[in-house]
Amino acid sequence: MTADFEGSYERWLTEQLAQEESVRRRERLEEGLGHGTIEFLRQIWFPAVGNLDDLYAEWEVRDYHGGYRYIDLAYCPGGAKGAVEIQGYGSHARDLDTRRFKDLCWRHSLLGLGGWTLLPVAYLSIREEPERCRQLVLAFVGRFLSFDPVSDGLNWLEEETLRYARRLLAPFSAGELAAHLRVTDRHARAILHRLAACNSLVVTNDKQRYRTYRLAEWTFGGDPDAVRGAAADGSVPNKRNLRGGEQAGMEKARPKPAKPVKRAKHAKPGDSGSVKNSNGSR
């Protein structure tokens, strides 16, 4: 992965320098990208998306005051306007004075009014929460384009279900999917069951009537073998990582409720002498 990224990164940056006509942006690119931006590309974007297509570093935009501002990473597939901002704790929080704080608020406001979808990412999250950041990136990218299906043989409703799951950061129910696909709840549940059986989705709770689903962890760059079956040493895998059928098989059968104890035919309530014990004696 490291070798693939380094080669892709060098080609990507060289191409942007060759195509850039703005002297201001060219100078910023020649100075090199910030450490946080490079680590975001290496640890988060490239493992999640697999390429650097439609990304533009130090993208230049005009603000409403006639000045120039630069977006750390602009994502512009098909003319879309997505802005990724890498925010260090020192420069954006600890050492932020009132003037810089106001300027940061103006920056975000003007980008929003300019039609940009803003994605601020904390540098600390890149280091400490990389998997969560990758999920965030996939949800961000999903706002602008569709993904290829995860596995072959899916119909268009199943493919759209996976795209819908990628755009969400929270588990969703069959009712929510039904509203999105404009199908019945029963049809939505059948789609979810099929995707859970092929390990594209996992069940996130144990409630039979109100189950919720999310993407399987391997779709975010994890190991698909890690979410199948028990571990080689005999340990039981985490229920979150089991596909639907396997999870159902792991659940223990619920004990049947005990039958109510019958009172004697003419016994009065509270007459403990008329109630039989479990061994049949009074």
XYZ file of C-alpha atoms in Angstrom:
282
model
C 0.000 0.000 0.000
C 2.835 2.411 0.861
C 4.599 1.866 -2.471
C 1.332 2.249 -4.381
C 0.561 5.488 -2.568
C 4.002 7.005 -3.027
C 3.924 6.385 -6.777
C 0.357 7.679 -7.135
C 1.116 10.726 -5.000
C 4.186 11.718 -7.023
C 2.313 11.381 -10.337
C -0.672 13.260 -8.954
C 1.352 16.211 -7.679
C 3.544 16.388 -10.792
C 0.473 16.475 -13.004
C -1.084 19.313 -11.019
C 2.104 21.359 -11.227
C 2.291 20.809 -14.991
C -1.308 21.882 -15.561
C -1.447 24.855 -13.190
C -1.494 28.325 -14.747
C -1.994 30.378 -11.592
C 1.341 31.666 -10.284
C -0.001 31.885 -6.752
C -1.178 28.272 -6.589
C 1.925 26.987 -8.393
C 4.128 28.572 -5.723
C 2.137 26.911 -2.966
C 2.375 23.517 -4.669
C 6.115 23.918 -5.204
C 6.549 24.631 -1.495
C 5.045 21.219 -0.819
C 1.883 20.105 0.957
C 1.554 20.220 4.702
C 2.364 17.180 6.823
C -1.278 16.804 7.888
C -2.515 16.829 4.284
C 0.002 14.197 3.193
C -0.819 11.961 6.159
C -4.537 12.329 5.408
C -3.954 11.204 1.833
C -1.688 8.324 2.889
C -3.612 7.005 5.903
C -7.219 7.908 5.091
C -8.116 8.882 1.530
C -5.994 6.472 -0.492
C -6.847 3.327 1.561
C -10.559 4.225 1.499
C -11.016 5.421 -2.097
C -8.077 3.700 -3.801
C -6.958 6.644 -5.940
C -6.411 10.409 -5.954
C -8.680 11.148 -8.894
C -10.526 14.486 -8.927
C -8.532 15.778 -5.939
C -6.794 19.152 -6.193
C -4.361 20.359 -3.537
C -4.189 24.036 -2.479
C -7.183 24.843 -4.667
C -7.600 28.578 -5.205
C -10.976 30.273 -4.715
C -12.028 33.922 -4.668
C -13.965 35.070 -1.631
C -16.635 37.748 -1.504
C -14.121 40.335 -0.269
C -12.003 40.082 -3.421
C -9.227 38.065 -1.813
C -7.933 34.571 -2.457
C -8.345 31.557 -0.218
C -6.886 28.097 -0.603
C -8.602 24.811 0.149
C -6.333 22.057 1.457
C -7.946 19.468 -0.831
C -10.722 20.202 -3.305
C -12.738 17.230 -4.535
C -14.410 18.078 -7.842
C -15.787 15.050 -9.740
C -17.913 16.225 -12.636
C -17.839 19.837 -11.491
C -18.893 19.063 -7.900
C -17.482 21.187 -5.098
C -16.193 19.310 -2.055
C -13.622 20.840 0.301
C -11.464 18.843 2.729
C -9.779 20.927 5.423
C -7.116 19.363 7.654
C -7.179 21.109 11.022
C -4.328 20.902 13.484
C -5.103 21.325 17.162
C -2.509 24.058 17.686
C -3.346 26.298 14.733
C -7.130 25.788 14.896
C -7.778 25.560 18.626
C -5.018 25.963 21.230
C -3.225 28.937 19.639
C -6.270 30.535 18.045
C -6.695 34.214 18.908
C -9.896 36.182 18.357
C -8.817 37.563 14.983
C -7.941 34.152 13.567
C -11.081 32.659 15.072
C -13.258 35.204 13.270
C -11.337 34.646 10.037
C -11.873 30.877 10.322
C -15.618 31.421 10.742
C -15.652 33.745 7.733
C -13.739 31.159 5.729
C -16.244 28.399 6.432
C -19.209 30.707 5.851
C -17.924 31.971 2.495
C -17.076 28.462 1.292
C -20.582 27.329 2.231
C -22.195 30.256 0.432
C -20.007 29.474 -2.561
C -21.600 26.053 -2.866
C -18.800 24.029 -1.275
C -19.533 20.961 0.854
C -17.022 21.305 3.674
C -15.352 18.348 5.413
C -13.123 19.473 8.314
C -10.852 16.667 9.573
C -8.840 16.967 12.782
C -5.219 15.875 12.495
C -5.576 14.079 15.843
C -8.380 11.983 14.348
C -6.123 10.976 11.444
C -3.621 9.608 13.945
C -5.997 8.160 16.529
C -9.189 7.276 14.617
C -8.137 6.313 11.062
C -10.924 3.778 10.472
C -13.572 6.234 11.538
C -12.053 8.858 9.234
C -12.161 6.422 6.308
C -15.872 5.881 6.900
C -16.307 9.655 6.967
C -14.484 9.988 3.642
C -16.635 7.330 1.982
C -19.778 9.094 3.186
C -18.364 12.378 1.863
C -17.465 10.922 -1.546
C -20.856 9.194 -1.706
C -22.533 12.602 -1.845
C -21.009 13.255 -5.255
C -20.827 9.968 -7.110
C -21.912 6.340 -7.089
C -19.647 3.457 -6.194
C -19.132 0.274 -8.111
C -20.963 -2.673 -6.541
C -18.996 -4.490 -3.857
C -19.692 -7.919 -5.342
C -20.990 -9.344 -8.607
C -24.561 -10.439 -9.142
C -26.299 -7.570 -7.338
C -29.427 -6.043 -8.800
C -29.857 -2.290 -8.948
C -31.824 -2.115 -5.691
C -29.067 -3.950 -3.831
C -26.390 -1.727 -5.381
C -28.353 1.375 -4.383
C -28.720 -0.037 -0.866
C -24.927 -0.270 -0.547
C -24.538 3.262 -1.899
C -27.136 4.433 0.613
C -25.270 2.680 3.432
C -22.009 4.358 2.399
C -23.567 7.801 2.554
C -24.776 7.243 6.121
C -22.608 7.193 9.204
C -25.297 5.631 11.398
C -27.050 2.243 11.191
C -30.384 2.266 9.367
C -33.568 0.248 9.537
C -35.635 -1.516 6.912
C -38.232 1.249 7.148
C -35.668 3.931 6.359
C -34.368 1.936 3.402
C -37.912 1.363 2.162
C -38.556 5.112 2.163
C -35.314 5.717 0.247
C -35.937 3.015 -2.373
C -39.708 3.636 -2.464
C -40.501 -0.014 -1.899
C -42.475 -1.815 0.793
C -40.964 -2.610 4.178
C -41.202 -6.303 3.367
C -39.227 -5.844 0.147
C -36.614 -3.741 1.966
C -36.181 -6.435 4.628
C -35.645 -9.045 1.923
C -32.920 -6.884 0.339
C -31.224 -6.405 3.696
C -31.331 -10.127 4.453
C -29.706 -10.965 1.100
C -26.931 -8.399 1.600
C -26.331 -9.609 5.155
C -26.112 -13.205 3.893
C -23.381 -12.237 1.398
C -21.551 -10.317 4.143
C -21.968 -6.867 2.584
C -24.037 -5.651 5.535
C -24.039 -6.620 9.197
C -26.772 -6.444 11.820
C -25.979 -3.915 14.538
C -28.463 -5.036 17.192
C -30.327 -8.133 18.339
C -33.895 -6.906 18.199
C -35.853 -9.124 15.838
C -38.526 -6.571 14.925
C -36.353 -3.460 14.871
C -33.022 -4.549 13.469
C -30.657 -1.983 12.057
C -27.880 -2.532 9.535
C -24.598 -0.983 8.473
C -21.806 -1.742 6.024
C -19.507 -4.614 6.918
C -16.136 -3.453 8.232
C -14.168 -5.027 5.368
C -15.807 -2.607 2.920
C -13.845 0.182 4.646
C -10.495 -1.397 3.896
C -10.514 -4.158 6.512
C -9.880 -7.859 6.050
C -12.966 -9.755 4.817
C -11.715 -12.958 6.428
C -11.786 -11.255 9.808
C -15.568 -11.084 9.767
C -16.263 -14.731 8.969
C -16.702 -17.546 11.446
C -14.855 -18.280 14.651
C -11.185 -17.588 15.111
C -8.674 -20.356 14.482
C -7.978 -20.646 18.188
C -11.603 -21.403 18.886
C -12.542 -18.001 20.268
C -15.952 -16.615 19.409
C -15.847 -13.647 16.982
C -17.429 -10.341 17.787
C -21.131 -10.411 16.913
C -20.761 -7.086 15.085
C -18.490 -8.762 12.551
C -20.737 -11.710 11.779
C -22.971 -11.803 8.752
C -26.670 -12.167 9.317
C -26.970 -15.950 9.074
C -23.914 -16.600 11.209
C -25.059 -14.170 13.849
C -28.412 -15.882 14.065
C -26.654 -19.189 14.508
C -24.553 -17.829 17.349
C -27.547 -16.626 19.313
C -28.661 -18.932 22.088
C -32.187 -20.203 22.069
C -34.331 -18.296 24.464
C -35.658 -20.380 27.343
C -39.364 -21.075 27.238
C -41.356 -19.225 29.891
C -42.264 -21.343 32.881
C -45.856 -22.514 33.021
C -47.935 -20.802 35.725
C -48.473 -22.888 38.837
C -52.059 -24.106 39.068
C -53.962 -23.724 42.281
C -56.191 -26.376 43.742
C -59.733 -26.355 42.503
C -61.243 -24.857 45.655
C -58.181 -23.054 47.010
C -58.420 -19.495 48.116
C -55.881 -16.902 47.053
C -53.072 -16.761 49.578
C -53.685 -20.318 50.844
C -50.120 -21.577 50.425
C -51.124 -25.047 51.558
C -53.192 -25.602 48.416
C -50.328 -24.951 45.972
C -48.286 -27.919 44.769
C -44.510 -27.779 44.799
C -42.499 -28.786 41.742
C -42.088 -32.329 43.085
C -45.845 -32.819 43.363
C -46.102 -32.615 47.162
C -48.185 -30.012 48.915
